[in-house]
PDB file of C-alpha atoms and ligand atoms in Angstrom:
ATOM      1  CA  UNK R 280      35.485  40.302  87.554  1.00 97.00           C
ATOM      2  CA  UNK R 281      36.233  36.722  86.743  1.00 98.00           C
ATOM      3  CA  UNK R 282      39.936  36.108  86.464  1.00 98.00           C
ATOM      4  CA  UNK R 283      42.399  32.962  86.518  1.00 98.00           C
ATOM      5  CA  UNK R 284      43.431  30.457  88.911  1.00 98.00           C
ATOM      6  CA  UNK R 285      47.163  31.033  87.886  1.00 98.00           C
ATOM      7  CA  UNK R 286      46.453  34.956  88.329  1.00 98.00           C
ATOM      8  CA  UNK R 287      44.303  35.138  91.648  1.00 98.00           C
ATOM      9  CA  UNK R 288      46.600  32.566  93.767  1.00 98.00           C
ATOM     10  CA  UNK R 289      50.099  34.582  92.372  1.00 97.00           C
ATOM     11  CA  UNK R 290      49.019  37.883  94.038  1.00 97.00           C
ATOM     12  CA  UNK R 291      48.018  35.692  97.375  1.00 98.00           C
ATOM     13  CA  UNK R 292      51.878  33.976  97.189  1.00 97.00           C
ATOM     14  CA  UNK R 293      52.758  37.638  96.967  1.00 96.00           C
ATOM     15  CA  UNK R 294      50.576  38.701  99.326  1.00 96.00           C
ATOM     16  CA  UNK R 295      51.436  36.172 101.951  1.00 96.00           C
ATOM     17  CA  UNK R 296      47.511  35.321 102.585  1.00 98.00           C
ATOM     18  CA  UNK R 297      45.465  32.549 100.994  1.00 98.00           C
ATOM     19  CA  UNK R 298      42.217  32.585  98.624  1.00 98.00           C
ATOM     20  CA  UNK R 299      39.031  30.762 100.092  1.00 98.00           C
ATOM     21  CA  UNK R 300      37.913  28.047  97.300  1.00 98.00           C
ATOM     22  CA  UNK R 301      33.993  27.440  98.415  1.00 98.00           C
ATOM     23  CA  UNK R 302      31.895  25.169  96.519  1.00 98.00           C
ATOM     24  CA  UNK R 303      28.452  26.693  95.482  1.00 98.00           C
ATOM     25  CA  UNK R 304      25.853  23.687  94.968  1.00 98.00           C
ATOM     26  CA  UNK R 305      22.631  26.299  95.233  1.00 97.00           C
ATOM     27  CA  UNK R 306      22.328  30.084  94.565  1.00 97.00           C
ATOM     28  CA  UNK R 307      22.343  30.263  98.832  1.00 98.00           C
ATOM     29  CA  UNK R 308      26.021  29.794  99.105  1.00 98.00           C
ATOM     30  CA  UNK R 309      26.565  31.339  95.807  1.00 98.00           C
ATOM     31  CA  UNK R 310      25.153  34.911  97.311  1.00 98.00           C
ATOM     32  CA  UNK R 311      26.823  34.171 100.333  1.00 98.00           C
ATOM     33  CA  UNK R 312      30.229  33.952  98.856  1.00 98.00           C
ATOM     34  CA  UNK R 313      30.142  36.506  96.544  1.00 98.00           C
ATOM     35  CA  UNK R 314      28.458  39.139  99.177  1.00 98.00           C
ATOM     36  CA  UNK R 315      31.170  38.095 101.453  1.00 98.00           C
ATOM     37  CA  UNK R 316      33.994  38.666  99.108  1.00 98.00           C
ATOM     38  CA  UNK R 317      32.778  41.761  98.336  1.00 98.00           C
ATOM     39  CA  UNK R 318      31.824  42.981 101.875  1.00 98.00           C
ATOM     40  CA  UNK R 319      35.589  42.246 102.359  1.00 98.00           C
ATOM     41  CA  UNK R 320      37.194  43.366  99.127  1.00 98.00           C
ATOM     42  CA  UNK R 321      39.362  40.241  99.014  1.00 98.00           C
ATOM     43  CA  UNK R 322      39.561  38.055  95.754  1.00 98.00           C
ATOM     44  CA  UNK R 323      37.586  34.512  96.037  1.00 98.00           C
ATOM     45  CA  UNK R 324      37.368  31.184  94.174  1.00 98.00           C
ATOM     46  CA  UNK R 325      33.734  30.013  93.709  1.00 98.00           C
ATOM     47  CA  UNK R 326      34.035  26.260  92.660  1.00 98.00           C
ATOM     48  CA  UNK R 327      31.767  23.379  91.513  1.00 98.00           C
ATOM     49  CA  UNK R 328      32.922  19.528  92.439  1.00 96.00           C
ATOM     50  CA  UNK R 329      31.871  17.199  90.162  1.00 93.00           C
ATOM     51  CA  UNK R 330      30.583  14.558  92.859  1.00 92.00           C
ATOM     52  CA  UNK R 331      28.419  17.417  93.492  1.00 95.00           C
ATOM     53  CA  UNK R 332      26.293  16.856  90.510  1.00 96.00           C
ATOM     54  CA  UNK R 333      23.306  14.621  92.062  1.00 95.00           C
ATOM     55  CA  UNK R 334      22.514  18.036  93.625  1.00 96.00           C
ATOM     56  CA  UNK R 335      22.908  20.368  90.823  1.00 98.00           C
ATOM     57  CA  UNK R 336      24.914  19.520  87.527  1.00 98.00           C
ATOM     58  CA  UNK R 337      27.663  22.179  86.011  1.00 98.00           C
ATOM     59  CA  UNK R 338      25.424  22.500  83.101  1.00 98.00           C
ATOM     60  CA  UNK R 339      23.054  23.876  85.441  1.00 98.00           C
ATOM     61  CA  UNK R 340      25.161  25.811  87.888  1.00 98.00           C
ATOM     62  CA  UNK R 341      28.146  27.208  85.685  1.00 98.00           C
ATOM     63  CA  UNK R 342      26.479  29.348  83.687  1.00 98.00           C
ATOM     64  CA  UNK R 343      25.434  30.888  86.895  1.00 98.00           C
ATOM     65  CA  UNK R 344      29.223  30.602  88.526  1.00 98.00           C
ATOM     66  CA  UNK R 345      30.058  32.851  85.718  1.00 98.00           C
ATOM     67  CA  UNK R 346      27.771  35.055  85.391  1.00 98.00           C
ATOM     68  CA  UNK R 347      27.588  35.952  89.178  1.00 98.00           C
ATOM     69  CA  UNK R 348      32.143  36.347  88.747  1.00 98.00           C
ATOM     70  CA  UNK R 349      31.837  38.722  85.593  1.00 98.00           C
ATOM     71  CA  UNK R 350      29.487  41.192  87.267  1.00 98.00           C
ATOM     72  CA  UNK R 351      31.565  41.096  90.943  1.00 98.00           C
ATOM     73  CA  UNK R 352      33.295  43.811  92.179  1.00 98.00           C
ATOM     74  CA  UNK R 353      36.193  41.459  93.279  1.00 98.00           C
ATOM     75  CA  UNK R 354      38.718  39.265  91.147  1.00 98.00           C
ATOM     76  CA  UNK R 355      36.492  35.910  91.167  1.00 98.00           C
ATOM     77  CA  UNK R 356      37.952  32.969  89.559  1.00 98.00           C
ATOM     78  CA  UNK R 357      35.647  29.736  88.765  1.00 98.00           C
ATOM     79  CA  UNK R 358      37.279  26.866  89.278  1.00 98.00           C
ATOM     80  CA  UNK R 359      35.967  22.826  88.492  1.00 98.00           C
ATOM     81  CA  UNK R 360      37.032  21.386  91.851  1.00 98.00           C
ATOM     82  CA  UNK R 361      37.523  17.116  91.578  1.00 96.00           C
ATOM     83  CA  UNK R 362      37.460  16.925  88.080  1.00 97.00           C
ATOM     84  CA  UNK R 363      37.465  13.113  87.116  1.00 95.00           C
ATOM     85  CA  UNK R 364      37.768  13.141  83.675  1.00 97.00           C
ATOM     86  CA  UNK R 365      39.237  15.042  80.587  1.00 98.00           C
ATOM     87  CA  UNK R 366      35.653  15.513  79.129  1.00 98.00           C
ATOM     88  CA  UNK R 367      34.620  17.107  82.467  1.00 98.00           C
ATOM     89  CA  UNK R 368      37.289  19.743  82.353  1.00 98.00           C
ATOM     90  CA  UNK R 369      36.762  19.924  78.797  1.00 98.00           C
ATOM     91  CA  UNK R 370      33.004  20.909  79.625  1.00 98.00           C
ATOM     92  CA  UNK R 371      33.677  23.234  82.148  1.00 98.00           C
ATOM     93  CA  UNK R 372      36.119  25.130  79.887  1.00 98.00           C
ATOM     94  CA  UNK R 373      33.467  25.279  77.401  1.00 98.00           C
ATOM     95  CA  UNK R 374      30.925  27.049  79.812  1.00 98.00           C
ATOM     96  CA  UNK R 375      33.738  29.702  80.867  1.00 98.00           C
ATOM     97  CA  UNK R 376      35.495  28.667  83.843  1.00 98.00           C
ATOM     98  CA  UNK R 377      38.937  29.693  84.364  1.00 98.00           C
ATOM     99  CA  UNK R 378      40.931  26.945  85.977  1.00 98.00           C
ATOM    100  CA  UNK R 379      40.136  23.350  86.618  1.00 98.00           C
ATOM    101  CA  UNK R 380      41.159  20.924  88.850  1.00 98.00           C
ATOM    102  CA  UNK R 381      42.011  17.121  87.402  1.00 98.00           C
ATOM    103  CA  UNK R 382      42.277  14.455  90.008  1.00 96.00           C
ATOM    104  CA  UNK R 383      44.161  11.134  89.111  1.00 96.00           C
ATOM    105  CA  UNK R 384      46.069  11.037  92.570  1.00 93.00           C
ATOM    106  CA  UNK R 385      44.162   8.050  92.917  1.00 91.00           C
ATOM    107  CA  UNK R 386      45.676   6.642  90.298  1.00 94.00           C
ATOM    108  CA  UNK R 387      49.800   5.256  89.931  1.00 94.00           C
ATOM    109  CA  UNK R 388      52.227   8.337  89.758  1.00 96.00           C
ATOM    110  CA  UNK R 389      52.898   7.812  85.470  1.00 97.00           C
ATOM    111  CA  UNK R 390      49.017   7.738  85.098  1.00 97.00           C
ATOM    112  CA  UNK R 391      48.768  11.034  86.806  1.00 97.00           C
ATOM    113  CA  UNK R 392      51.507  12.480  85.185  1.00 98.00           C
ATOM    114  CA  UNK R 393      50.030  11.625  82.089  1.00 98.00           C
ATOM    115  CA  UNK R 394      46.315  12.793  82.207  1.00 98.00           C
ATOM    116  CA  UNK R 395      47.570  15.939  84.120  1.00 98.00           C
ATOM    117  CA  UNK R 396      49.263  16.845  81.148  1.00 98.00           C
ATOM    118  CA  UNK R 397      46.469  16.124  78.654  1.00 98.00           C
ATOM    119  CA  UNK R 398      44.491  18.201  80.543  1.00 98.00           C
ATOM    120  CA  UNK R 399      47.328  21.252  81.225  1.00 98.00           C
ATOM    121  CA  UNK R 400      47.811  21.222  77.346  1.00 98.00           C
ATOM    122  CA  UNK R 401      44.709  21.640  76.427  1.00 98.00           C
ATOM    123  CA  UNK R 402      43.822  24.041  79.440  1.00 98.00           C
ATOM    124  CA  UNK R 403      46.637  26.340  78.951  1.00 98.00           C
ATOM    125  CA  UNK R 404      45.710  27.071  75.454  1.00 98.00           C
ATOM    126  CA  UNK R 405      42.692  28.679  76.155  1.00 98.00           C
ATOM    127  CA  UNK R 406      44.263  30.712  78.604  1.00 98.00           C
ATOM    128  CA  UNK R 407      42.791  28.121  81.494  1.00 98.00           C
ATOM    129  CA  UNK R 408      44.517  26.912  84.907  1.00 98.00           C
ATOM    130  CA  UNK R 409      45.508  23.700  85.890  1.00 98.00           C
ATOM    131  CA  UNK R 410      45.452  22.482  89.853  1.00 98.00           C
ATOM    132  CA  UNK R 411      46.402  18.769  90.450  1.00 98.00           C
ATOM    133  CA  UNK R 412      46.713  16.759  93.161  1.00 96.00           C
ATOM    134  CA  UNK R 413      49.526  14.745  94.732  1.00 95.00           C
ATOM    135  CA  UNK R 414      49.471  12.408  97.623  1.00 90.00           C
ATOM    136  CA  UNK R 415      46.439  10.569  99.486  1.00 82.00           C
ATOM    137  CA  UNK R 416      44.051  13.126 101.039  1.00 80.00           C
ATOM    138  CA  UNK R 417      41.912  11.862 104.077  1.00 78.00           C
ATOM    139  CA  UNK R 418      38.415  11.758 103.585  1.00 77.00           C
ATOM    140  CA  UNK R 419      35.674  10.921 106.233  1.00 72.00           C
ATOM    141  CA  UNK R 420      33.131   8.832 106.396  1.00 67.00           C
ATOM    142  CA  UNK R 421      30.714  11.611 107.081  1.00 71.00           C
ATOM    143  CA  UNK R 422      30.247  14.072 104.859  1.00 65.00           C
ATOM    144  CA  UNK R 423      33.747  13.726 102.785  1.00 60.00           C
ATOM    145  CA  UNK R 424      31.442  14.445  99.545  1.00 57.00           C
ATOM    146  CA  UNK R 425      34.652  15.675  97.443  1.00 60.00           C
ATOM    147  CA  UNK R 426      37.535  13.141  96.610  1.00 52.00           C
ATOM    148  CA  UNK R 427      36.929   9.234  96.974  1.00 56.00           C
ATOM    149  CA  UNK R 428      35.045   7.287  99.571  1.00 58.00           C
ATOM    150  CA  UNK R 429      36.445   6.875 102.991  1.00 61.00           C
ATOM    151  CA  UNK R 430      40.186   7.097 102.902  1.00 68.00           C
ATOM    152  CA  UNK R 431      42.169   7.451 106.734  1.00 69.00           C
ATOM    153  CA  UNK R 432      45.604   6.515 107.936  1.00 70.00           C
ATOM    154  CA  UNK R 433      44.596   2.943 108.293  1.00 71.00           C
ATOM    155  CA  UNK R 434      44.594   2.439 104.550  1.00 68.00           C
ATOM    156  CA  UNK R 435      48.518   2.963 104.529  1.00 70.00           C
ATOM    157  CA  UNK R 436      51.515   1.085 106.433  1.00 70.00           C
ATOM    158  CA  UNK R 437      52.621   4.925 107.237  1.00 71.00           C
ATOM    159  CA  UNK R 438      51.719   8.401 107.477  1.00 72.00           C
ATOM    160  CA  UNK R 439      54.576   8.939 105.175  1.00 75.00           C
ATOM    161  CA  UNK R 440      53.199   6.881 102.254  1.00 74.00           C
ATOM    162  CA  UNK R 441      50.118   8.498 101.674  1.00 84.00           C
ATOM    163  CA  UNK R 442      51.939  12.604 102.527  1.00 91.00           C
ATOM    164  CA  UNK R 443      52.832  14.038  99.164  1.00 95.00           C
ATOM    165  CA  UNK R 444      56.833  13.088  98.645  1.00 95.00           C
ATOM    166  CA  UNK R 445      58.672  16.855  98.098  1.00 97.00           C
ATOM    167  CA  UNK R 446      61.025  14.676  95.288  1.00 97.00           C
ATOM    168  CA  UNK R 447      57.760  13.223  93.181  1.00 97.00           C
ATOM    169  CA  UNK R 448      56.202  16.757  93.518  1.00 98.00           C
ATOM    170  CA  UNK R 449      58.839  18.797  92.127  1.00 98.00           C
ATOM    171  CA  UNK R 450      58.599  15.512  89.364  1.00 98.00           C
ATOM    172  CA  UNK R 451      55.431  16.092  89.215  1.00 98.00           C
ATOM    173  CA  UNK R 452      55.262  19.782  88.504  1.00 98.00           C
ATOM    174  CA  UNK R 453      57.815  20.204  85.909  1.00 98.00           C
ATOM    175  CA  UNK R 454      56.409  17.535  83.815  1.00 98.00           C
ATOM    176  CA  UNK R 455      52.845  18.219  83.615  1.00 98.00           C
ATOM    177  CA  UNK R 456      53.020  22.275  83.917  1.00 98.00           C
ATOM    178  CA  UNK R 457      50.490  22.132  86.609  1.00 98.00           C
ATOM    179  CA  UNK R 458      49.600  26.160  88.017  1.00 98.00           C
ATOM    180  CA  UNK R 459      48.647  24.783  91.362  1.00 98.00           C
ATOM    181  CA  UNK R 460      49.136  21.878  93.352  1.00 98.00           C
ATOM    182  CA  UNK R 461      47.190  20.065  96.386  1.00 97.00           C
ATOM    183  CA  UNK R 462      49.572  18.406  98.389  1.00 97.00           C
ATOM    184  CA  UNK R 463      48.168  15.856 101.620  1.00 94.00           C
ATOM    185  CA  UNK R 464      49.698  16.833 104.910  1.00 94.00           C
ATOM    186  CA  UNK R 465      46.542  15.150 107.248  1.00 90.00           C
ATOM    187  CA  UNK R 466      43.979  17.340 106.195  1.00 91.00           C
ATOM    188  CA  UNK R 467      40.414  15.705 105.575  1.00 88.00           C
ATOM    189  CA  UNK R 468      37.581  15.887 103.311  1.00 89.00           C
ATOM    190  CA  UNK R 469      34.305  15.866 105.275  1.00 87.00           C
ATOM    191  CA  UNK R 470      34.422  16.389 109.377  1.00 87.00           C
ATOM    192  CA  UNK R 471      37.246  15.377 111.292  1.00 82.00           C
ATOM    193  CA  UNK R 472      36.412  12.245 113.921  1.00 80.00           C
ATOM    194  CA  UNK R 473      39.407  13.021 115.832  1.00 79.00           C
ATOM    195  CA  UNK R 474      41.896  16.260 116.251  1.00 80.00           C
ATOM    196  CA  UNK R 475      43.383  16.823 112.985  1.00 82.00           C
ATOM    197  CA  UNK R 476      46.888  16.470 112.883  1.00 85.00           C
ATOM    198  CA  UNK R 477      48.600  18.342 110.419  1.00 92.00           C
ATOM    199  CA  UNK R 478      52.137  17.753 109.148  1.00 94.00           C
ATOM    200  CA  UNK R 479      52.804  22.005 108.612  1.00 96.00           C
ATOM    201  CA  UNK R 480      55.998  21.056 107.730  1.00 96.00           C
ATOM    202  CA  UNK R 481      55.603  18.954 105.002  1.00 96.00           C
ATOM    203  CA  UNK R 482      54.526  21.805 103.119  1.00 97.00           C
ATOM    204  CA  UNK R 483      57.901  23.921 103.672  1.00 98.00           C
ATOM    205  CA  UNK R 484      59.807  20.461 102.546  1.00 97.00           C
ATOM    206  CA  UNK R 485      57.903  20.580  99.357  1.00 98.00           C
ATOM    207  CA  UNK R 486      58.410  24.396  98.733  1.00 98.00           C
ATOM    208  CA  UNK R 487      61.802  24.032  99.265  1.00 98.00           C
ATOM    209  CA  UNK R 488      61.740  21.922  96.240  1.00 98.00           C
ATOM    210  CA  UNK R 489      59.028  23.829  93.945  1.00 97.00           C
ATOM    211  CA  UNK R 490      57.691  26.772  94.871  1.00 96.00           C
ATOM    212  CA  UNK R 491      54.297  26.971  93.318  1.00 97.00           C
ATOM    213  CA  UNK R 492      50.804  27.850  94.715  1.00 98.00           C
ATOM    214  CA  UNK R 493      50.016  24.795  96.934  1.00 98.00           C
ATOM    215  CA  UNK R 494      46.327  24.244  97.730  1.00 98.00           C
ATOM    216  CA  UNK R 495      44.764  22.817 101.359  1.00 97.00           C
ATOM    217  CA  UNK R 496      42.105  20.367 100.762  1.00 95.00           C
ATOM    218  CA  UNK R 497      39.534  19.976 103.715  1.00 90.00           C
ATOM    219  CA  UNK R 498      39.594  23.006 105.325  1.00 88.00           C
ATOM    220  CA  UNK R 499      37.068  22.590 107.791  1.00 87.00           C
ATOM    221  CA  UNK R 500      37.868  21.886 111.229  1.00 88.00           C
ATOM    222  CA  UNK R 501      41.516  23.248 111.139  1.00 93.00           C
ATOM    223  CA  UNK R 502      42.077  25.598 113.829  1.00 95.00           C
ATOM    224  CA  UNK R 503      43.036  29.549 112.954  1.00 96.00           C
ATOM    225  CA  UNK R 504      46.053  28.527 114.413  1.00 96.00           C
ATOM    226  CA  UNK R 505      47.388  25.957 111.748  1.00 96.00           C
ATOM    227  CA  UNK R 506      45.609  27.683 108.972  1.00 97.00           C
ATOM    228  CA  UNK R 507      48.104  30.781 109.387  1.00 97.00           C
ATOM    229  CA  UNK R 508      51.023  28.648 110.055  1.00 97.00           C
ATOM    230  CA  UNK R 509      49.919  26.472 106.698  1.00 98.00           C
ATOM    231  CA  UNK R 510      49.574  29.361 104.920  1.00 98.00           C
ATOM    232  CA  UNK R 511      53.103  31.199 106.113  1.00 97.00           C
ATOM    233  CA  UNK R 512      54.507  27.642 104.610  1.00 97.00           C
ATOM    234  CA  UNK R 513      53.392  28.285 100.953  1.00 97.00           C
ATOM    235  CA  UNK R 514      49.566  27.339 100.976  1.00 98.00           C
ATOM    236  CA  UNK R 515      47.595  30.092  98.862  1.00 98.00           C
ATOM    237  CA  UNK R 516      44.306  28.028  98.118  1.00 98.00           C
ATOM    238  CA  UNK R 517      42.433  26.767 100.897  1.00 98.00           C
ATOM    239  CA  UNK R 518      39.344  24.616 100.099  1.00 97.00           C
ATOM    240  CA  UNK R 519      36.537  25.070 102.350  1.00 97.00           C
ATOM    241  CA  UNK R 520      32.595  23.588 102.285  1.00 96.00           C
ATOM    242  CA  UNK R 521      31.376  21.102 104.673  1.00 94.00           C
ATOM    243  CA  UNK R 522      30.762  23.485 107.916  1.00 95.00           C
ATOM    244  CA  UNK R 523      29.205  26.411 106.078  1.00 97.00           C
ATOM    245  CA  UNK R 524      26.841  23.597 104.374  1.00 96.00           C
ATOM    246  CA  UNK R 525      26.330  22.683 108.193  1.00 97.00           C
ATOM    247  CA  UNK R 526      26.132  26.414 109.367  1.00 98.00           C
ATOM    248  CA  UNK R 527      23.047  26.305 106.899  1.00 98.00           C
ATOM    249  CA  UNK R 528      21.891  23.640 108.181  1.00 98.00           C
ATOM    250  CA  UNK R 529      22.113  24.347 111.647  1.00 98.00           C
ATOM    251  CA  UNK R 530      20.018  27.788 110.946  1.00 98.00           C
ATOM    252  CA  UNK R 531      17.060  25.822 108.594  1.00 98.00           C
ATOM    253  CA  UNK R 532      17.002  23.724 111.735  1.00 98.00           C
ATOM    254  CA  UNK R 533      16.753  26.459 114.309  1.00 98.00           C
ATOM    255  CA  UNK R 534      13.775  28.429 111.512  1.00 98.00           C
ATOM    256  CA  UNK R 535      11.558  25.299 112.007  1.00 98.00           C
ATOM    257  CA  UNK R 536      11.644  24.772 115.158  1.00 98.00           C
ATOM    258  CA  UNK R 537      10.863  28.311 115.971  1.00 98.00           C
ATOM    259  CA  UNK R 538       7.803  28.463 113.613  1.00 98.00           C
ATOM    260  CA  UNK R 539       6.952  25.074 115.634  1.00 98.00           C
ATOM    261  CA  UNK R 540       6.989  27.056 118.905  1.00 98.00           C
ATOM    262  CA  UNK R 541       4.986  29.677 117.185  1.00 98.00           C
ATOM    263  CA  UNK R 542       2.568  27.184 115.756  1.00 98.00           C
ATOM    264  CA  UNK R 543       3.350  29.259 112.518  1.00 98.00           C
ATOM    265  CA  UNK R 544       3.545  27.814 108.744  1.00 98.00           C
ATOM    266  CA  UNK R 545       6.939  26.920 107.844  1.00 98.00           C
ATOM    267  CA  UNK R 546       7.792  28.724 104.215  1.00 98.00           C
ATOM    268  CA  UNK R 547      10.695  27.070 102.291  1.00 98.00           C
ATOM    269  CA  UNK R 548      11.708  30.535 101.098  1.00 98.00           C
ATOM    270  CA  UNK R 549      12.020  31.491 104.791  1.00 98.00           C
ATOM    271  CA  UNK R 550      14.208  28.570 105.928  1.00 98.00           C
ATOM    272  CA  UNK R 551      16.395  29.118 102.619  1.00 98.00           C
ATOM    273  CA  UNK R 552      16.623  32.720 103.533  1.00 98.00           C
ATOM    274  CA  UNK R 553      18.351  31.913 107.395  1.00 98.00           C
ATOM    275  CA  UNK R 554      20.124  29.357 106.192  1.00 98.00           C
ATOM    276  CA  UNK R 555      22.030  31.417 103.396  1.00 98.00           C
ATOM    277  CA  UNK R 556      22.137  34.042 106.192  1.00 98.00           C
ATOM    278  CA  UNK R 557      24.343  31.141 107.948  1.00 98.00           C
ATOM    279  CA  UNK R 558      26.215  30.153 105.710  1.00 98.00           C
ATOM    280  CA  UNK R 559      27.698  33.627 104.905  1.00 98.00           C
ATOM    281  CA  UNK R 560      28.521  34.306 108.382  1.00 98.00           C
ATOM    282  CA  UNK R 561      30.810  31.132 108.434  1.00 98.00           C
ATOM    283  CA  UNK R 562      32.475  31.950 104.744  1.00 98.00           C
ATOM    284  CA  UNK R 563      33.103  35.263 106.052  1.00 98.00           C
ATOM    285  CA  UNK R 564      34.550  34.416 109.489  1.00 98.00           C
ATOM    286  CA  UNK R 565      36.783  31.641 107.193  1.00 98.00           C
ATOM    287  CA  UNK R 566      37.938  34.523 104.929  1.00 98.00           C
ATOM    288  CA  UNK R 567      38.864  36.631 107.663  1.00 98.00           C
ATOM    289  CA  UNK R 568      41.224  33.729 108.771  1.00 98.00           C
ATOM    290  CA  UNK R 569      42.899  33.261 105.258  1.00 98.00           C
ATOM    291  CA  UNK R 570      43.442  36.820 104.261  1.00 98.00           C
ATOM    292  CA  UNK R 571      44.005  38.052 107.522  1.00 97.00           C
ATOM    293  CA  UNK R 572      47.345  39.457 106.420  1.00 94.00           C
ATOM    294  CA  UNK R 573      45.658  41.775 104.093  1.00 95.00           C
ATOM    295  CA  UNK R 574      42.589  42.978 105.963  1.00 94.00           C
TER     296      UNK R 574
HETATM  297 ZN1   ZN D 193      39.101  18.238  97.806  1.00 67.59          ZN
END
């Protein structure tokens, strides 16, 4: 059943765990996240990114987003992930999705402020959800297809400056009404090039000053270990993509080469078949890590 943003990560802040936010640019990972979901009984977020349009557009995949959360058997909430503009969250609302994401946190803190709230107004009166973001999230050079170019620590004079400040996000919040909010504590879009390390506590020192759903941007690579600890600190929404999209991969890979061996025809339907096969194993294992406390 599709359901809110607002509505899906309140039970998980409840519920101690955190929701899995995949994005779903083919029907592959949409079946994979949905059968997973299900498998597991656990509520899910599928999402679309809007860089992610050169590979399919949201015209083309939200219908299908939407369609696939109504006839679920789990709460499914779909979510525009990177939103860039006003007229992109304006669109997705329009084709039925439930909560949108609008990212200015490139832009100076006022400018934020001030499209977030365009976008929350409008958002909330439809009954939509609103998830910002805050602070300067990493993103590598390889793969980091959501959020800006390549952005690492060198870009700032401290780790401090580009960590969302606990003071400007309790600002934040209570002037723009966000539902959710996607702090930077070290996490990275894309694959990690070195160790992550995360500031865990950074997200405690925020909670202590507004305690709202806060949402982990580049999930893969963390270990289970500071995944758990992030979410006992107040993270609910936990965006992961870029190693299921290489667990697919991986497995198309590993299809041709063993038709190769075989001297045997390679069939697209066949390599799109193993790699969805893939891909669900890895959403499934990253569930299992963010609602462990419920399963
Ligand atoms: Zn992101």
């Amino acid at each position: 059943m599709l359901v809110t943003l607002k509505e899906i990560l309140e039970n998980a802040k409840e519920g101690k765990y955190a929701v899995g936010a995949f994005n779903v640019p083919n029907l592959e990972s949409i079946r994979a996240v949905i059968e997973s979901a299900e498998e597991l009984n656990i509520p899910v977020i599928l999402q679309h990114a809007e860089c992610h349009d050169n590979l399919i557009s949201l015209d083309e995949v939200g219908p299908i987003m939407v369609e696939w959360a109504k006839k679920a058997t789990v709460p499914v909430c779909v979510h525009l992930d990177h939103g860039e503009s006003f007229e992109t969250c304006m669109k997705a609302i329009r084709l039925g999705f439930t909560s949108v994401m609008f990212d200015a946190s490139a832009k100076p803190f006022e400018e934020n402020v001030a499209g977030t709230k365009e976008v929350v107004k409008a958002a909330h009166a439809v009954g939509v959800s609103v998830e910002a973001e805050l602070g300067n999230m990493f993103t590598s050079s390889v793969g980091g297809g959501e959020g800006r170019g390549p952005v690492d620590a060198s870009n700032f004079n401290s780790l401090d400056d580009c960590y969302t400040n606990p003071d400007l996000a309790k600002q934040f919040v209570e002037e723009t009404g966000v539902d959710a909010l996607a702090i930077a504590f070290g996490t990275s879009h894309g694959v990690y090039l070195t160790e992550p390390q995360l500031d865990l506590n950074r997200i405690t020192q925020i909670k202590e000053k507004i305690d709202i759903p806060f949402v982990m941007h580049g999930g893969s690579g963390v270990s289970e270990e500071d995944f758990k600890q992030a979410i006992r600190n107040g993270i609910t929404k936990i965006n992961y993509y870029t190693y299921s999209s290489m667990a697919g991969g991986k497995a198309a890979q590993e299809w041709i080469a063993k038709c190769e061996a075989e001297n045997s025809p390679v069939f697209f339907h066949d390599v799109a078949m193993a790699a969805q096969k893939a891909i669900k194993e890895d959403v499934k294992a990253a569930m299992k890590v963010f609602a462990s406390s419920i399963l």
